[in-house]
CSV table of C-alpha atoms in Angstrom, one decimal:
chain,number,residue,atom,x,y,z
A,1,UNK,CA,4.3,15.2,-0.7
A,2,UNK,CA,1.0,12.6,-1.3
A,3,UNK,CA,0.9,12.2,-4.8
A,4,UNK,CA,-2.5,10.0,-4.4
A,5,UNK,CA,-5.0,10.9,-2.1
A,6,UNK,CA,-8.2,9.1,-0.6
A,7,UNK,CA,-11.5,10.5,0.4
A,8,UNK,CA,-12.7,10.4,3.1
A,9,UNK,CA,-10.1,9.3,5.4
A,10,UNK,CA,-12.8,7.2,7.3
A,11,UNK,CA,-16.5,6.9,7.1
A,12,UNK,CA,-19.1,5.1,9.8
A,13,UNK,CA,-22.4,4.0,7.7
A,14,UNK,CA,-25.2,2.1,8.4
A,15,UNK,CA,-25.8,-1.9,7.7
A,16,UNK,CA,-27.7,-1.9,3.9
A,17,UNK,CA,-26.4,1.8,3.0
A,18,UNK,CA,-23.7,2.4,0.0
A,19,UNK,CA,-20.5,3.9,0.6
A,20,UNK,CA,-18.2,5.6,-2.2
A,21,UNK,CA,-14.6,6.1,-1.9
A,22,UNK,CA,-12.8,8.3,-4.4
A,23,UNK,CA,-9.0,8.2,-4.9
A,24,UNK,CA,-6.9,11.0,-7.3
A,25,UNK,CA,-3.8,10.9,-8.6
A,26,UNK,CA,-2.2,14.4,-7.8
A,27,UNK,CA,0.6,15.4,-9.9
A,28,UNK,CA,0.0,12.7,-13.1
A,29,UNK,CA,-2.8,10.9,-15.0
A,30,UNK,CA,-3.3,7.4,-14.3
A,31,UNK,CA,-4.5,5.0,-16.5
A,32,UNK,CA,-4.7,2.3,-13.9
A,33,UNK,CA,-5.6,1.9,-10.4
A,34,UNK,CA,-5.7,-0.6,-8.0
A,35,UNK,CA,-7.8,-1.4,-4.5
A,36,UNK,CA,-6.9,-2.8,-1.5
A,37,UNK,CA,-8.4,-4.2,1.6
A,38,UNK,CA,-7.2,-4.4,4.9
A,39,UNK,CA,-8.5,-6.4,7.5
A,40,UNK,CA,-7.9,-6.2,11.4
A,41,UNK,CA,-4.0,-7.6,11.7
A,42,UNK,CA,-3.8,-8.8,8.2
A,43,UNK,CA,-2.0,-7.8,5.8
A,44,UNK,CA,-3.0,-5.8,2.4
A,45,UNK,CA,-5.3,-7.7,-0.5
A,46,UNK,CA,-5.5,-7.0,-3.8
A,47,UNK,CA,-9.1,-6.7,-4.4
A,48,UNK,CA,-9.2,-5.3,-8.2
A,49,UNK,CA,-7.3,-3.5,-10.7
A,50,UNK,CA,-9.4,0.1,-12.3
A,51,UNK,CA,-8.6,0.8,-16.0
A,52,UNK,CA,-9.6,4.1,-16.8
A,53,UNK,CA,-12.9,3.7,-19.5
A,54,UNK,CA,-13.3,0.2,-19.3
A,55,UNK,CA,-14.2,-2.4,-16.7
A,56,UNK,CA,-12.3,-3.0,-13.5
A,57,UNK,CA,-10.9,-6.9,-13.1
A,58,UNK,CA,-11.7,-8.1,-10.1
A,59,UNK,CA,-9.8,-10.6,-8.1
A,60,UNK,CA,-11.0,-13.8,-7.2
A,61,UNK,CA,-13.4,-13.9,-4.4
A,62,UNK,CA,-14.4,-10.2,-5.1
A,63,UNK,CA,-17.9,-9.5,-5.9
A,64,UNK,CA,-18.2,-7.2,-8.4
A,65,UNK,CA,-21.6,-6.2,-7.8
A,66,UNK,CA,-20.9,-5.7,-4.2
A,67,UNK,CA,-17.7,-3.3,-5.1
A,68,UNK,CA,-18.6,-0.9,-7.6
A,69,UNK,CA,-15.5,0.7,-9.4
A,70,UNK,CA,-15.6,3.6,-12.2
A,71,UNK,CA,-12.3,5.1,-13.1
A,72,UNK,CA,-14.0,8.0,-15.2
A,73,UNK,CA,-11.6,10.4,-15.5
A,74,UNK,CA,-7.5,9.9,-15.4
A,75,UNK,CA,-7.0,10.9,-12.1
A,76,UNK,CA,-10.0,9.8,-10.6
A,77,UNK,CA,-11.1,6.1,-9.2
A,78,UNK,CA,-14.1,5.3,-7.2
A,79,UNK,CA,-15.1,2.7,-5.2
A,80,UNK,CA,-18.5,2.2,-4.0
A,81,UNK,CA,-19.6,-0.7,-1.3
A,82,UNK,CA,-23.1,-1.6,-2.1
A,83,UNK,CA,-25.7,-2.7,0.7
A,84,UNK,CA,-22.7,-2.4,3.3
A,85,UNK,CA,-22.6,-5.2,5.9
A,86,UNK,CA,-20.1,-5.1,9.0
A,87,UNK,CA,-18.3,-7.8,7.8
A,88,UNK,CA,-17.7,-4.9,5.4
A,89,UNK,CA,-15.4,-2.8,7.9
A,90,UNK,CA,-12.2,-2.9,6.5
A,91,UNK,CA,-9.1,-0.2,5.5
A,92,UNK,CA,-9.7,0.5,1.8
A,93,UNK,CA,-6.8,1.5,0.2
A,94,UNK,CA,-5.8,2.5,-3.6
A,95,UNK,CA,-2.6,2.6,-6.1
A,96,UNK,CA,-2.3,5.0,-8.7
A,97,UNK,CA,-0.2,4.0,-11.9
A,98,UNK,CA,2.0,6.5,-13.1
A,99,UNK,CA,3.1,5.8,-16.6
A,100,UNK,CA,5.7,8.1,-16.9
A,101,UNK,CA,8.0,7.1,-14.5
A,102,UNK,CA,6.3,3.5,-14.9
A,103,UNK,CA,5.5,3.6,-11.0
A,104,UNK,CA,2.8,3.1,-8.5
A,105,UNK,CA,2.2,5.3,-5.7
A,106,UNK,CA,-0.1,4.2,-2.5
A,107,UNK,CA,-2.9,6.0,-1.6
A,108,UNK,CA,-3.0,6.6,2.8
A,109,UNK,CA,-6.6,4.5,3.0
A,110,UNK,CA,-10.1,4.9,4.1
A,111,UNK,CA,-11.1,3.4,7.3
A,112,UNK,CA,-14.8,1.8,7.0
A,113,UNK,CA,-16.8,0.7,9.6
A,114,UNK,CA,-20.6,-0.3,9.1
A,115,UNK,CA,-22.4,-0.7,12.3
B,1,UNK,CA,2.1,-10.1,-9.9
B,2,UNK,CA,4.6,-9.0,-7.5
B,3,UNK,CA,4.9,-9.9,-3.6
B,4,UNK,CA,6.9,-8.6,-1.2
B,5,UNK,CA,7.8,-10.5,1.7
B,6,UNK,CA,9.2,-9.1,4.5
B,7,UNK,CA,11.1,-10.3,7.8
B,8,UNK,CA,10.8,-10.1,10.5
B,9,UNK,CA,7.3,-10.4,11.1
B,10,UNK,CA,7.8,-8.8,14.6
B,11,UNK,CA,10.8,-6.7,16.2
B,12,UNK,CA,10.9,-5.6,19.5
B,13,UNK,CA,13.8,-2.5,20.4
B,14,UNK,CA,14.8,-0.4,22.6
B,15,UNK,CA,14.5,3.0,21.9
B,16,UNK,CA,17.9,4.9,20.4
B,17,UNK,CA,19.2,1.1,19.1
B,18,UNK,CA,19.3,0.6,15.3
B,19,UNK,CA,16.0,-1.6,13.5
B,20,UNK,CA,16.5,-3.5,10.2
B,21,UNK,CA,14.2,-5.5,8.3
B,22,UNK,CA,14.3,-7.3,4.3
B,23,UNK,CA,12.0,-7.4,1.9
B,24,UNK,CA,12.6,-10.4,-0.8
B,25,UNK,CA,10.7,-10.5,-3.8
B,26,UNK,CA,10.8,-12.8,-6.5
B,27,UNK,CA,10.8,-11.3,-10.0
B,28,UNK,CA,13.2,-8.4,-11.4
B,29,UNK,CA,12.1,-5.0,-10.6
B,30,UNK,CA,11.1,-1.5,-11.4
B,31,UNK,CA,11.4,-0.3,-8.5
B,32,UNK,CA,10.7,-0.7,-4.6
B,33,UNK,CA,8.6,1.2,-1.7
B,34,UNK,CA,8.7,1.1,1.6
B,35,UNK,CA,5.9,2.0,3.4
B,36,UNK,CA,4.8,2.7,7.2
B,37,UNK,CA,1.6,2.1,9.2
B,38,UNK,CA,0.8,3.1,12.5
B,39,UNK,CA,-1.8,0.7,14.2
B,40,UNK,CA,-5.1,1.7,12.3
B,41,UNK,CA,-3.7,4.2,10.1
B,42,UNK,CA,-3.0,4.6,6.7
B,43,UNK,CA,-0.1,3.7,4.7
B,44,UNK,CA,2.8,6.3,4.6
B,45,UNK,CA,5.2,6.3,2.3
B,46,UNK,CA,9.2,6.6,3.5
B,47,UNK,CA,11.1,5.7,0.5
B,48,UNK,CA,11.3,4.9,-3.4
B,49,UNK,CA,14.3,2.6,-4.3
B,50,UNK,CA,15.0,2.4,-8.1
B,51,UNK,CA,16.7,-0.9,-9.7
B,52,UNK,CA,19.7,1.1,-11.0
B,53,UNK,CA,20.1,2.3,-7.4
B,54,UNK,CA,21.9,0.5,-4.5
B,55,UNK,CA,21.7,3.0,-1.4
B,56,UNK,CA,19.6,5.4,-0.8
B,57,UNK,CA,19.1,7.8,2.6
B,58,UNK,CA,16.5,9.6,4.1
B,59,UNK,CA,16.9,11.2,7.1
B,60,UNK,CA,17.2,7.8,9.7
B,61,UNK,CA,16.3,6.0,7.0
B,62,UNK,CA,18.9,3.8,4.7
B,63,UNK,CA,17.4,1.5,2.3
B,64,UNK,CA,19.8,-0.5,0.4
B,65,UNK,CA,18.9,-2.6,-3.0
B,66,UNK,CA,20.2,-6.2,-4.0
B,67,UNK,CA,19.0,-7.3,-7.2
B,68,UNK,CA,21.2,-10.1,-7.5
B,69,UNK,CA,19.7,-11.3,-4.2
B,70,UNK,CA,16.2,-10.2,-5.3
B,71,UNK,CA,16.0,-8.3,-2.0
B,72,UNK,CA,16.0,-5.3,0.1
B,73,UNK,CA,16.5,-3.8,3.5
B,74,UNK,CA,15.7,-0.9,5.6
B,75,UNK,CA,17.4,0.5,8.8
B,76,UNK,CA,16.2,2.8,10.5
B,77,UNK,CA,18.5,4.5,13.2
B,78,UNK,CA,18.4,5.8,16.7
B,79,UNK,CA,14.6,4.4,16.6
B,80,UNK,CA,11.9,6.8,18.9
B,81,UNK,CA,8.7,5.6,19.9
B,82,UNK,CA,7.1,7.0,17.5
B,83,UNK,CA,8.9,4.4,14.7
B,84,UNK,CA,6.5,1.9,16.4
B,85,UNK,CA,4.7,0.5,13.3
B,86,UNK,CA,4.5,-1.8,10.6
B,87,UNK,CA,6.4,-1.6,7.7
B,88,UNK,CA,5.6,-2.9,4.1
B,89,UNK,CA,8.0,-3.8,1.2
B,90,UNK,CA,6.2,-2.8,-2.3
B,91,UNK,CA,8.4,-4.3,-5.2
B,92,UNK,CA,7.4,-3.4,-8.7
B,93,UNK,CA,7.9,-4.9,-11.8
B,94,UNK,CA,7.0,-2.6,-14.1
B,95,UNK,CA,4.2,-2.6,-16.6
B,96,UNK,CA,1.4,-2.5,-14.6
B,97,UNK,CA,1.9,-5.5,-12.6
B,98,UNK,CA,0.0,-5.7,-9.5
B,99,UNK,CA,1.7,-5.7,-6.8
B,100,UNK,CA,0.8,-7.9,-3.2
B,101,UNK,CA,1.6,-7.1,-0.3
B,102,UNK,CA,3.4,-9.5,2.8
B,103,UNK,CA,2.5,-9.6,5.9
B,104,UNK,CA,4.7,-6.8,6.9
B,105,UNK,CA,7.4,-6.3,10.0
B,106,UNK,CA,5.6,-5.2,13.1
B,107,UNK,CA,8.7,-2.9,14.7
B,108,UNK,CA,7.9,-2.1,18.1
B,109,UNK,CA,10.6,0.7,20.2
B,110,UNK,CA,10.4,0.6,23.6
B,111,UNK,CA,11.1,3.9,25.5
């Protein structure tokens, strides 16, 4: 079954609103977490990598105060899209990093559309 | 980081023939994942691949494991309809290395 889940599934918001997108690891604690964005017929980018009580490390062309990421807890990453435009719309999707078995496990994505 | 790259980028089928596609990667791995997506959908994982291993099966699926090659494949067999997707190659490295994705093989099965 998942191991890494993604809520919600999909969200529709308005231009200028904040959207959050959580993502759990389900059966281990992960230090590390990863987002993804996925554009019409492209293929997946790497948008930043979540370390669990310190500061994500964005990849470069990501704004970092335009994609808000906490990884508070061990099993728990967030993603927040500030003052969503609809050049925004995209398929968000997160990695979990399990350190036991040294392995990451994809999360099934959040579609976003911003009208 | 780790990319995986896959070919084809497009096959076309007909429904109950066999599909394969590779995934080449550059580094030494961890592991490797394939994964499925359905046009607008999310990512579905099929199978986990581990460097020690050379085969494995699930259900229609066969993924095999070159490391000397630095590649991979997977077959699916007696395709349906419903294997109309794209598939993803996720090679890891271990470590936390990040892992970037190709551009995928679009499979599509005719009925």
């Amino acid at each position: 079954g998942a191991v890494v889940s993604q809520h919600p599934s999909w969200v529709i918001c308005k231009s200028g609103t904040s959207v959050k997108i959580e993502c759990r690891s389900l059966d281990f604690q992960a230090t590390t977490m990863f987002w993804y964005r996925q554009f019409p017929k492209q293929s997946l980018m790497l948008m930043a990598t979540s370390n669990e009580g310190s500061k994500a490390t964005y990849e470069q062309g990501v704004e970092k105060d335009k994609f808000l990421i906490n990884h508070a807890s061990l099993t728990l990453s967030t993603l927040t899209v500030t003052s969503a435009h609809p050049e925004d719309s995209s398929f968000y999707i997160c990695s979990a990093q399990n350190p036991t078995t040294d392995t990451q496990y994809f999360g099934p994505g959040t579609r976003l559309t911003v009208l | 980081s780790q990319q995986g790259e896959e070919d084809p980028q497009a096959l076309s089928i007909q429904e109950g023939e066999n599909a394969t596609m590779n995934c080449s990667y550059k580094t030494s791995i961890n592991n490797l994942q394939w994964y499925r997506q359905n046009s607008g959908r999310g990512l579905v994982h099929l199978i986990l691949i581990r460097s020690n291993e050379r085969e494995k099966h699930s259900g229609r699926l066969r993924v095999t494991l070159d490391t000397s090659k630095k590649s991979s494949s997977l077959l699916i067999t007696a395709s349906r309809a419903a294997d109309t997707a794209s598939y993803f190659c996720a090679p890891y490295s271990g470590g936390y290395q990040k892992v970037t994705f190709g551009t995928g093989t679009k499979l599509q099965v005719i009925p």
